[in-house]
PDB file of N, CA and C in Angstrom:
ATOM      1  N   UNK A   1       0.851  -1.172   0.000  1.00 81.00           N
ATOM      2  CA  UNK A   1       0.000   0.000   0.000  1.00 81.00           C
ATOM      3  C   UNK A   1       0.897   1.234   0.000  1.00 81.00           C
ATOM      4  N   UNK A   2       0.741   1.862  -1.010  1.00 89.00           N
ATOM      5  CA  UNK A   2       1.642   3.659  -1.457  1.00 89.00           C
ATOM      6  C   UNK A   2       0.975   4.770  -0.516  1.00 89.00           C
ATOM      7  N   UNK A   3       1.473   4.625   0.665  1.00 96.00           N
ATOM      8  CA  UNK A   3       0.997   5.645   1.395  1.00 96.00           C
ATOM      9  C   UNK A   3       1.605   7.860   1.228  1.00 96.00           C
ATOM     10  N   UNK A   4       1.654   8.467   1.022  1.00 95.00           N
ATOM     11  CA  UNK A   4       2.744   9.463   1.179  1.00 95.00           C
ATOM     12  C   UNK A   4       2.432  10.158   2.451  1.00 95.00           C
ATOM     13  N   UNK A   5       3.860  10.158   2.914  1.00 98.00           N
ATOM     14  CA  UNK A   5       3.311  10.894   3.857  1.00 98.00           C
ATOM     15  C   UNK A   5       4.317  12.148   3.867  1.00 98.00           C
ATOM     16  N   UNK A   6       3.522  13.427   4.705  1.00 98.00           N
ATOM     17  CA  UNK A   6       4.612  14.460   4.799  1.00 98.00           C
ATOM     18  C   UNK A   6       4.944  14.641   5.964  1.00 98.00           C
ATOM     19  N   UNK A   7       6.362  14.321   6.304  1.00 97.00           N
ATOM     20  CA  UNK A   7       6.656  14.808   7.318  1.00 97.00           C
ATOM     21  C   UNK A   7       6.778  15.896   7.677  1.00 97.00           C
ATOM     22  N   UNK A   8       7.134  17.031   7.172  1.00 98.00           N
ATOM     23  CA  UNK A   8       7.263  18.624   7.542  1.00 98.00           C
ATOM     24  C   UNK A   8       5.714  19.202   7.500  1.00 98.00           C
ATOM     25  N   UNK A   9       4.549  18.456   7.564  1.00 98.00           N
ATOM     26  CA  UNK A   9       3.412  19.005   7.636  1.00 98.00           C
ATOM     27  C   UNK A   9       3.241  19.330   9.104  1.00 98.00           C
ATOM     28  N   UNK A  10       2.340  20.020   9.234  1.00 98.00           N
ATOM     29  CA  UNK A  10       1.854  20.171  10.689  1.00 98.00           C
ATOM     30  C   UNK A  10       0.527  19.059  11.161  1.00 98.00           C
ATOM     31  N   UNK A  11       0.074  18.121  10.089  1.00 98.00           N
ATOM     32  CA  UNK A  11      -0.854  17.113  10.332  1.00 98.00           C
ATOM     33  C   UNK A  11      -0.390  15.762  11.100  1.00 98.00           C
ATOM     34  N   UNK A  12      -0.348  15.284  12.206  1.00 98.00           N
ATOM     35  CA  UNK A  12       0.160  14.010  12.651  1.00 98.00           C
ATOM     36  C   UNK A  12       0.524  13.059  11.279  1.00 98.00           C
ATOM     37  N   UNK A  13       1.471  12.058  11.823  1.00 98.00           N
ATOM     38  CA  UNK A  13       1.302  11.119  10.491  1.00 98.00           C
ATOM     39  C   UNK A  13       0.186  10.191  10.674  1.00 98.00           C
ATOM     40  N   UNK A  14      -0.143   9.859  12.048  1.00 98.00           N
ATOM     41  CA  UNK A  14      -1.720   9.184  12.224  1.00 98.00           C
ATOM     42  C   UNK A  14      -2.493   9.533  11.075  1.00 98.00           C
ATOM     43  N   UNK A  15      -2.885  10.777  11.261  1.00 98.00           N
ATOM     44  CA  UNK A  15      -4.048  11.807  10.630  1.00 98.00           C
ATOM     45  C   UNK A  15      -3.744  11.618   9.260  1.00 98.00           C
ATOM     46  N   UNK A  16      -2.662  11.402   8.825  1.00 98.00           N
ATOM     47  CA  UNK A  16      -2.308  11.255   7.341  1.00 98.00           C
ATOM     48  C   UNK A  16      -2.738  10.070   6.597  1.00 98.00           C
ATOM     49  N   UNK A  17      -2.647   8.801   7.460  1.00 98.00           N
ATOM     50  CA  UNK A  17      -2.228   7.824   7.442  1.00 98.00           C
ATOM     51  C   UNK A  17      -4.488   6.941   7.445  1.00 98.00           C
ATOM     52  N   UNK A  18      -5.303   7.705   8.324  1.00 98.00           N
ATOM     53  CA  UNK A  18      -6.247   7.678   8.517  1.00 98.00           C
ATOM     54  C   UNK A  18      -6.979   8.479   7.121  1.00 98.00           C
ATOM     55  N   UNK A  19      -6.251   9.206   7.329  1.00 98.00           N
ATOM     56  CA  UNK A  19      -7.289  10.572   5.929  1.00 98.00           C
ATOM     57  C   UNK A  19      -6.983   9.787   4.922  1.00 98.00           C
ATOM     58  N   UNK A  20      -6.034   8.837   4.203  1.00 98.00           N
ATOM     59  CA  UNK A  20      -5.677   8.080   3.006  1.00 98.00           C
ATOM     60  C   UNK A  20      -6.695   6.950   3.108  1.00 98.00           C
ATOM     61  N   UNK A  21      -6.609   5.637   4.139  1.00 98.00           N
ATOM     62  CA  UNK A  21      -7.387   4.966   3.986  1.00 98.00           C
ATOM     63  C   UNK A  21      -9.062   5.451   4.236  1.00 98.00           C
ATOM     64  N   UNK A  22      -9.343   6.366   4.887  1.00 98.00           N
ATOM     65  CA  UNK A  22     -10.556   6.768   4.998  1.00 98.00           C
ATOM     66  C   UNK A  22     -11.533   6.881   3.459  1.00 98.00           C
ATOM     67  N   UNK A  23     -10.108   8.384   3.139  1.00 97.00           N
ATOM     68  CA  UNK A  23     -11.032   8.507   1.439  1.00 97.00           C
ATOM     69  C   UNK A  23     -10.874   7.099   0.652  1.00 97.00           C
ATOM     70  N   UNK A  24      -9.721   6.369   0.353  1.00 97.00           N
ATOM     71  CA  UNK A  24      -9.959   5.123  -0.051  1.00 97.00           C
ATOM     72  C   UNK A  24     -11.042   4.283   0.072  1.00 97.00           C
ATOM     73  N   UNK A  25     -11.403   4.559   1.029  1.00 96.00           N
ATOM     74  CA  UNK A  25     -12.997   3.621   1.386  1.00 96.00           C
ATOM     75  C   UNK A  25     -14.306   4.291   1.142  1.00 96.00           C
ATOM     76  N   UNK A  26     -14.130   5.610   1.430  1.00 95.00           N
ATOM     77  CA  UNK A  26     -15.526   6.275   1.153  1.00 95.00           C
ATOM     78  C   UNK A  26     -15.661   6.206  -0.772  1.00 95.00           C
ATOM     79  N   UNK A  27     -14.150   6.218  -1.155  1.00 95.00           N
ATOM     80  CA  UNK A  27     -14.496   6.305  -2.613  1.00 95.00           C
ATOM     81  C   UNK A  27     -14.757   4.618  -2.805  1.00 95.00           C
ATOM     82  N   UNK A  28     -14.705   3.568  -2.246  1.00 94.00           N
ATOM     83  CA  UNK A  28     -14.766   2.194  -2.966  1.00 94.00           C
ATOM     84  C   UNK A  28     -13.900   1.882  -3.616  1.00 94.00           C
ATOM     85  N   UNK A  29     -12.297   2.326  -3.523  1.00 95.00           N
ATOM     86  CA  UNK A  29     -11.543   1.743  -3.687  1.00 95.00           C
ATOM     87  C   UNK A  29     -10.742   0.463  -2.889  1.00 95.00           C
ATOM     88  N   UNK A  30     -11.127   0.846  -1.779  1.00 96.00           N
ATOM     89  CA  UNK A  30     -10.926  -0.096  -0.302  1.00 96.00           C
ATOM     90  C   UNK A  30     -12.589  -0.780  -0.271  1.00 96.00           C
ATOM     91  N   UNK A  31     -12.933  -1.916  -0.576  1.00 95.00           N
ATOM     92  CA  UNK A  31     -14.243  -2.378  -0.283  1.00 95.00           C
ATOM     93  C   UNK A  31     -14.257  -2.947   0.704  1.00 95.00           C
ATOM     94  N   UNK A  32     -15.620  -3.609   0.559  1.00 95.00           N
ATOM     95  CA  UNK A  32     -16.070  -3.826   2.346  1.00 95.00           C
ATOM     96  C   UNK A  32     -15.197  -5.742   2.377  1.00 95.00           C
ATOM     97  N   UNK A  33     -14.775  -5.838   3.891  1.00 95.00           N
ATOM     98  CA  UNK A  33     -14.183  -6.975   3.752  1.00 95.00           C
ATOM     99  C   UNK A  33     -12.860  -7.029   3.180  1.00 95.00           C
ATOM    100  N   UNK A  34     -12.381  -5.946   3.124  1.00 97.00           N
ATOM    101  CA  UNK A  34     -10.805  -5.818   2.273  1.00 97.00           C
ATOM    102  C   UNK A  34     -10.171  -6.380   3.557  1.00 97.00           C
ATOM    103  N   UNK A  35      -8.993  -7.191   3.975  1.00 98.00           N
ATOM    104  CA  UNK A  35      -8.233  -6.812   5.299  1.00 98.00           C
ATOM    105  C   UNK A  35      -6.891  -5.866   4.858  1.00 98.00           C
ATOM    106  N   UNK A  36      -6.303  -4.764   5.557  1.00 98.00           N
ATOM    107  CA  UNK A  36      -6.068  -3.804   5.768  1.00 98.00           C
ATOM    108  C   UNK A  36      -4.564  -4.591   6.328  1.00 98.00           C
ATOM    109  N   UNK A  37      -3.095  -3.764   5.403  1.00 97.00           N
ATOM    110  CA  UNK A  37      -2.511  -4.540   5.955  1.00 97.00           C
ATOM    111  C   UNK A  37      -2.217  -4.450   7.587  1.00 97.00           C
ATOM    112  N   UNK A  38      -0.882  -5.679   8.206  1.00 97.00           N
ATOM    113  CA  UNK A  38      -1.049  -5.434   9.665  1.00 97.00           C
ATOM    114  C   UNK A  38      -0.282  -4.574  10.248  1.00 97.00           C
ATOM    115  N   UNK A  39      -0.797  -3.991  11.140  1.00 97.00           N
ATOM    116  CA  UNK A  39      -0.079  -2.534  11.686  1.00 97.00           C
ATOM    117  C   UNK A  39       1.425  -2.636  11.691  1.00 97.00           C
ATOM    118  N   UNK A  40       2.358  -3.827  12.507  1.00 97.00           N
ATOM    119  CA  UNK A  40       3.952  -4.184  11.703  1.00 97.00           C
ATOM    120  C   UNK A  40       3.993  -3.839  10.825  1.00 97.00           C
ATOM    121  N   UNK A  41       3.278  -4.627   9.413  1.00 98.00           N
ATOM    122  CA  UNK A  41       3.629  -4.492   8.342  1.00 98.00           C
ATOM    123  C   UNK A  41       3.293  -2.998   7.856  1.00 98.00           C
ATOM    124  N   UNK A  42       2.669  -2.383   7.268  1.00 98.00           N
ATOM    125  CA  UNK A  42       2.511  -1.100   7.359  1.00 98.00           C
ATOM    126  C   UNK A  42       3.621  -0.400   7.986  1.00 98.00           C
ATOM    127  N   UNK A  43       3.318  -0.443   9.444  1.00 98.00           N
ATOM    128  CA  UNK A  43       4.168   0.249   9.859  1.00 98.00           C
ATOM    129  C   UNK A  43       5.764   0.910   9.433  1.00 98.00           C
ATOM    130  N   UNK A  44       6.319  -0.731   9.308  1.00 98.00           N
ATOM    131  CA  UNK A  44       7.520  -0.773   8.739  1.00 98.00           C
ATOM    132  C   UNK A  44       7.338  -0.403   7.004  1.00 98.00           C
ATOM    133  N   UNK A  45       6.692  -0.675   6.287  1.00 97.00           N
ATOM    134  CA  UNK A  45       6.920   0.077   5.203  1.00 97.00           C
ATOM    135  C   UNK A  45       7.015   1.439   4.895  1.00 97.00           C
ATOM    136  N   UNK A  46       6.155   2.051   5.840  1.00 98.00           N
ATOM    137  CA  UNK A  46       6.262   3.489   5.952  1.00 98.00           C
ATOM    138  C   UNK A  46       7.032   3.945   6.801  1.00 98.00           C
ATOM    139  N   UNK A  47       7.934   3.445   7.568  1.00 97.00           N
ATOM    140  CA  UNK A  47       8.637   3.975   8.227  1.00 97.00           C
ATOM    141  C   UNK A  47       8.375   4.695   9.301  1.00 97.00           C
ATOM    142  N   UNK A  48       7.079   4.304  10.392  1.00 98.00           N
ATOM    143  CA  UNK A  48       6.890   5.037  11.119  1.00 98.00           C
ATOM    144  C   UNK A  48       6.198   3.862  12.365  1.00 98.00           C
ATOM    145  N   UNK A  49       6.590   4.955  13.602  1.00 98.00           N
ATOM    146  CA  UNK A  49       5.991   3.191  14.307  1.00 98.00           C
ATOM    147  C   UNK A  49       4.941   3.102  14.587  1.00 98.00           C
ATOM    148  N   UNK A  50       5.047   1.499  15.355  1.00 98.00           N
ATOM    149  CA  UNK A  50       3.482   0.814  14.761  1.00 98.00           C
ATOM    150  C   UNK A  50       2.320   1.564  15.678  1.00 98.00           C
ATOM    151  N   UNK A  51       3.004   1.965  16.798  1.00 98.00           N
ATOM    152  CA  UNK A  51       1.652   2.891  17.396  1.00 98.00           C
ATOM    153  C   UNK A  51       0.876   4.109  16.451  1.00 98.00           C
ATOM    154  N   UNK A  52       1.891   4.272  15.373  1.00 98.00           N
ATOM    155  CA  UNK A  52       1.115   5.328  14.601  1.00 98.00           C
ATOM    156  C   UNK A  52      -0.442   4.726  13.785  1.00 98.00           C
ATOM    157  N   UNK A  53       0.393   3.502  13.206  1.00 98.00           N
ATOM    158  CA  UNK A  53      -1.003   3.008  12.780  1.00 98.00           C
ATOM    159  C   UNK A  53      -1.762   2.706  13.227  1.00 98.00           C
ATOM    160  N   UNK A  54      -1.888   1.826  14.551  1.00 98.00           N
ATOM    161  CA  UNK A  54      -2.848   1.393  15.248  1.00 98.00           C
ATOM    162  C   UNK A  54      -3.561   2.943  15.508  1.00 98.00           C
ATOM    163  N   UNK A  55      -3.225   4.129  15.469  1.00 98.00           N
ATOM    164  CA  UNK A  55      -4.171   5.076  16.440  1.00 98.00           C
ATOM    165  C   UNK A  55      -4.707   5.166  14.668  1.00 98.00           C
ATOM    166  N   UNK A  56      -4.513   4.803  13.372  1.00 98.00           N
ATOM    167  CA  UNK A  56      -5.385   5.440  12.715  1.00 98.00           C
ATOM    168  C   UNK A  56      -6.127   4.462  12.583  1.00 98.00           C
ATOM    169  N   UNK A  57      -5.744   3.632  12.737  1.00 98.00           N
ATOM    170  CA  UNK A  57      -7.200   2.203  12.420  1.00 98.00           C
ATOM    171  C   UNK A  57      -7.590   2.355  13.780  1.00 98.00           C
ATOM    172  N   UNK A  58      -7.274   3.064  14.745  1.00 98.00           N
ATOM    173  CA  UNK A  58      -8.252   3.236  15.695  1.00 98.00           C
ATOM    174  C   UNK A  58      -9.367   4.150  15.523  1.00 98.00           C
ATOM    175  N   UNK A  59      -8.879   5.545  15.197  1.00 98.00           N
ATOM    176  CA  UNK A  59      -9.737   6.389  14.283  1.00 98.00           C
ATOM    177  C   UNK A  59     -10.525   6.287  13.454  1.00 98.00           C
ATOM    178  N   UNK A  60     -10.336   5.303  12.527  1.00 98.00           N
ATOM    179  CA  UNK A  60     -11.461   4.706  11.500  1.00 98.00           C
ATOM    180  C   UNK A  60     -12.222   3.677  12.313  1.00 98.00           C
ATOM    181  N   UNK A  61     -11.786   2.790  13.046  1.00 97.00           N
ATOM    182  CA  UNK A  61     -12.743   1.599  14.069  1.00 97.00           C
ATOM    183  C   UNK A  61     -13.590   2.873  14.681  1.00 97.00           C
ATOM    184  N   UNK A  62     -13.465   3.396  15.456  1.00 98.00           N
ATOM    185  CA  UNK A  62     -14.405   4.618  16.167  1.00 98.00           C
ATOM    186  C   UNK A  62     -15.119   5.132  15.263  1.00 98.00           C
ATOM    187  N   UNK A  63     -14.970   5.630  13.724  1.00 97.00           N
ATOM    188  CA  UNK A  63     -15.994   5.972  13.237  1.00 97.00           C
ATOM    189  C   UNK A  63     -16.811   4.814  12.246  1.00 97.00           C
ATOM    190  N   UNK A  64     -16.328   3.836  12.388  1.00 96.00           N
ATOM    191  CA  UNK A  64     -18.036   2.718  11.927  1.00 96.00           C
ATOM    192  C   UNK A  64     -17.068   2.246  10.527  1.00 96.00           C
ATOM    193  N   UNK A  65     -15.971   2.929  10.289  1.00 97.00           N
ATOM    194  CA  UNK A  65     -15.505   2.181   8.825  1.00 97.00           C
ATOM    195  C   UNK A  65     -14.596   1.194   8.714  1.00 97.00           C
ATOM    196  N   UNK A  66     -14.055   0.589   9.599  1.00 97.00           N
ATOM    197  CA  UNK A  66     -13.270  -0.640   9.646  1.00 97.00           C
ATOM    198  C   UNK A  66     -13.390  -0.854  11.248  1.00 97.00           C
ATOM    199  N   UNK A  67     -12.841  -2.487  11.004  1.00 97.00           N
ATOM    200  CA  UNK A  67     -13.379  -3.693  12.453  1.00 97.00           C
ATOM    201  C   UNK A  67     -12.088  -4.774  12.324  1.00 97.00           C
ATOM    202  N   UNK A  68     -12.150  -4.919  13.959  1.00 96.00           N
ATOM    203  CA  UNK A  68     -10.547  -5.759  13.588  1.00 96.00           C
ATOM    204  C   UNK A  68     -11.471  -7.013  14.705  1.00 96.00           C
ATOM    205  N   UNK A  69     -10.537  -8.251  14.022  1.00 93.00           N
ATOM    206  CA  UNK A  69     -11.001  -9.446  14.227  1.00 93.00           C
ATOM    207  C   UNK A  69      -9.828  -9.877  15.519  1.00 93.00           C
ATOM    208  N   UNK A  70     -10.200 -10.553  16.221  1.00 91.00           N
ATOM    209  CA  UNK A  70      -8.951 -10.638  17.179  1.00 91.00           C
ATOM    210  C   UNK A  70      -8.235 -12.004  16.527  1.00 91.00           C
ATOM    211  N   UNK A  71      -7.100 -11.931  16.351  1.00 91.00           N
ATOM    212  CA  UNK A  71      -6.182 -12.890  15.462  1.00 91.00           C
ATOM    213  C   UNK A  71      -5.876 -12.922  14.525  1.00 91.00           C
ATOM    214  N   UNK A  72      -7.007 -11.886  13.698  1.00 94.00           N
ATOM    215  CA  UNK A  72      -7.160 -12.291  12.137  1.00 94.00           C
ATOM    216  C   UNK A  72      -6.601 -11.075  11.341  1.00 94.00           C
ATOM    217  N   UNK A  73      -6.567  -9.672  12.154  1.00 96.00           N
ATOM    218  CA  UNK A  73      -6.620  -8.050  11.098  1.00 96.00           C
ATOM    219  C   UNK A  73      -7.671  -7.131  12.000  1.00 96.00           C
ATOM    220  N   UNK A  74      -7.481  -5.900  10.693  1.00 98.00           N
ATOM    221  CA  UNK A  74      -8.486  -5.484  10.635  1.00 98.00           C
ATOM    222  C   UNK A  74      -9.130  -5.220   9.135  1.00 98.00           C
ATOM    223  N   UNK A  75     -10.848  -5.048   9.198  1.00 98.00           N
ATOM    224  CA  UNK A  75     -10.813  -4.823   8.060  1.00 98.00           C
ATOM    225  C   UNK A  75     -12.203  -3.893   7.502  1.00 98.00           C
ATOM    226  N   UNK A  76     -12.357  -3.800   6.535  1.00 97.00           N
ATOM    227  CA  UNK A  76     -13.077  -2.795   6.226  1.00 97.00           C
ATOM    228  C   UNK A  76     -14.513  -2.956   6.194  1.00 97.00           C
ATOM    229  N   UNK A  77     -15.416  -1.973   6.921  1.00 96.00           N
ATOM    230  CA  UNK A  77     -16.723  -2.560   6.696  1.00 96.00           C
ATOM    231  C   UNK A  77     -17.346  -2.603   5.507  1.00 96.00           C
ATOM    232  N   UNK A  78     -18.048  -2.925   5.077  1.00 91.00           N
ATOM    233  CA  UNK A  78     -19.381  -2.950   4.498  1.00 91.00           C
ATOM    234  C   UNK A  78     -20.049  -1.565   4.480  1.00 91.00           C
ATOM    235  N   UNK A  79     -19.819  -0.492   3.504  1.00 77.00           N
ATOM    236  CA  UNK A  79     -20.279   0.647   3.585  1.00 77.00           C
ATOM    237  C   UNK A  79     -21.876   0.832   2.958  1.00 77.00           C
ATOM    238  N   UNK A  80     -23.445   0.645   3.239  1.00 72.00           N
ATOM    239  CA  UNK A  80     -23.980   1.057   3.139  1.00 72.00           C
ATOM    240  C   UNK A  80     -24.366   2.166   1.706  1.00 72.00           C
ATOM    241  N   UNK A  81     -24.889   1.568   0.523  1.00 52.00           N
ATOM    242  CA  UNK A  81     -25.550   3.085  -0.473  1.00 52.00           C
ATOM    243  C   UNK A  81     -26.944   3.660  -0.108  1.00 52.00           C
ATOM    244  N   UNK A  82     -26.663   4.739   0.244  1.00 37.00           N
ATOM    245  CA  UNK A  82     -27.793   5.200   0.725  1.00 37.00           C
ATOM    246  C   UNK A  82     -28.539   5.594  -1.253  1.00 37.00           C
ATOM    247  N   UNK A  83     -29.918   6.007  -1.167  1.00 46.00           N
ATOM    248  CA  UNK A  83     -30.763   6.134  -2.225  1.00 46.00           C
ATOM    249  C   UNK A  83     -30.557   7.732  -1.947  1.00 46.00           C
ATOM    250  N   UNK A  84     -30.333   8.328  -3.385  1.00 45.00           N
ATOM    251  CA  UNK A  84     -30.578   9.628  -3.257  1.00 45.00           C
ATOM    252  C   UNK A  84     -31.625  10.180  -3.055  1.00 45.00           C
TER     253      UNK A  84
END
């Protein structure tokens, strides 16, 4: 997963890291049931540690768009089309 992140921003890299997979999912590029890689892994690809990710898949678990399985991940819900 091609995350970018900026470090000289004034945005956490959490917040960065959350705002990417977030819009990914609201657009349906991330579908429901995707698993999300694991916070290690991630972590270490981006170079940042793993507490960073866990607080953004914590951020997205708190708002209703991804669910972590104990053993298994986490992963993306099932987003709902509402009817215009």
């Amino acid at each position: 997963m091609r995350i970018h992140l900026d470090r000289q921003a004034d945005t956490p890299l959490y917040q960065q890291i959350e705002s990417y997979l977030r819009q990914a999912i609201l657009s349906g590029n991330l579908s429901g049931n995707t698993r999300l890689p694991a916070c290690r892994q991630l972590a270490h690809d981006l170079g940042v540690n793993r507490s960073t990710v866990e607080n953004a898949y914590s951020a997205l678990e708190a708002d209703g768009l991804v669910f972590s399985r104990m053993g298994s991940g986490t992963y993306v819900l099932q987003q709902d089309i509402l009817p215009n």
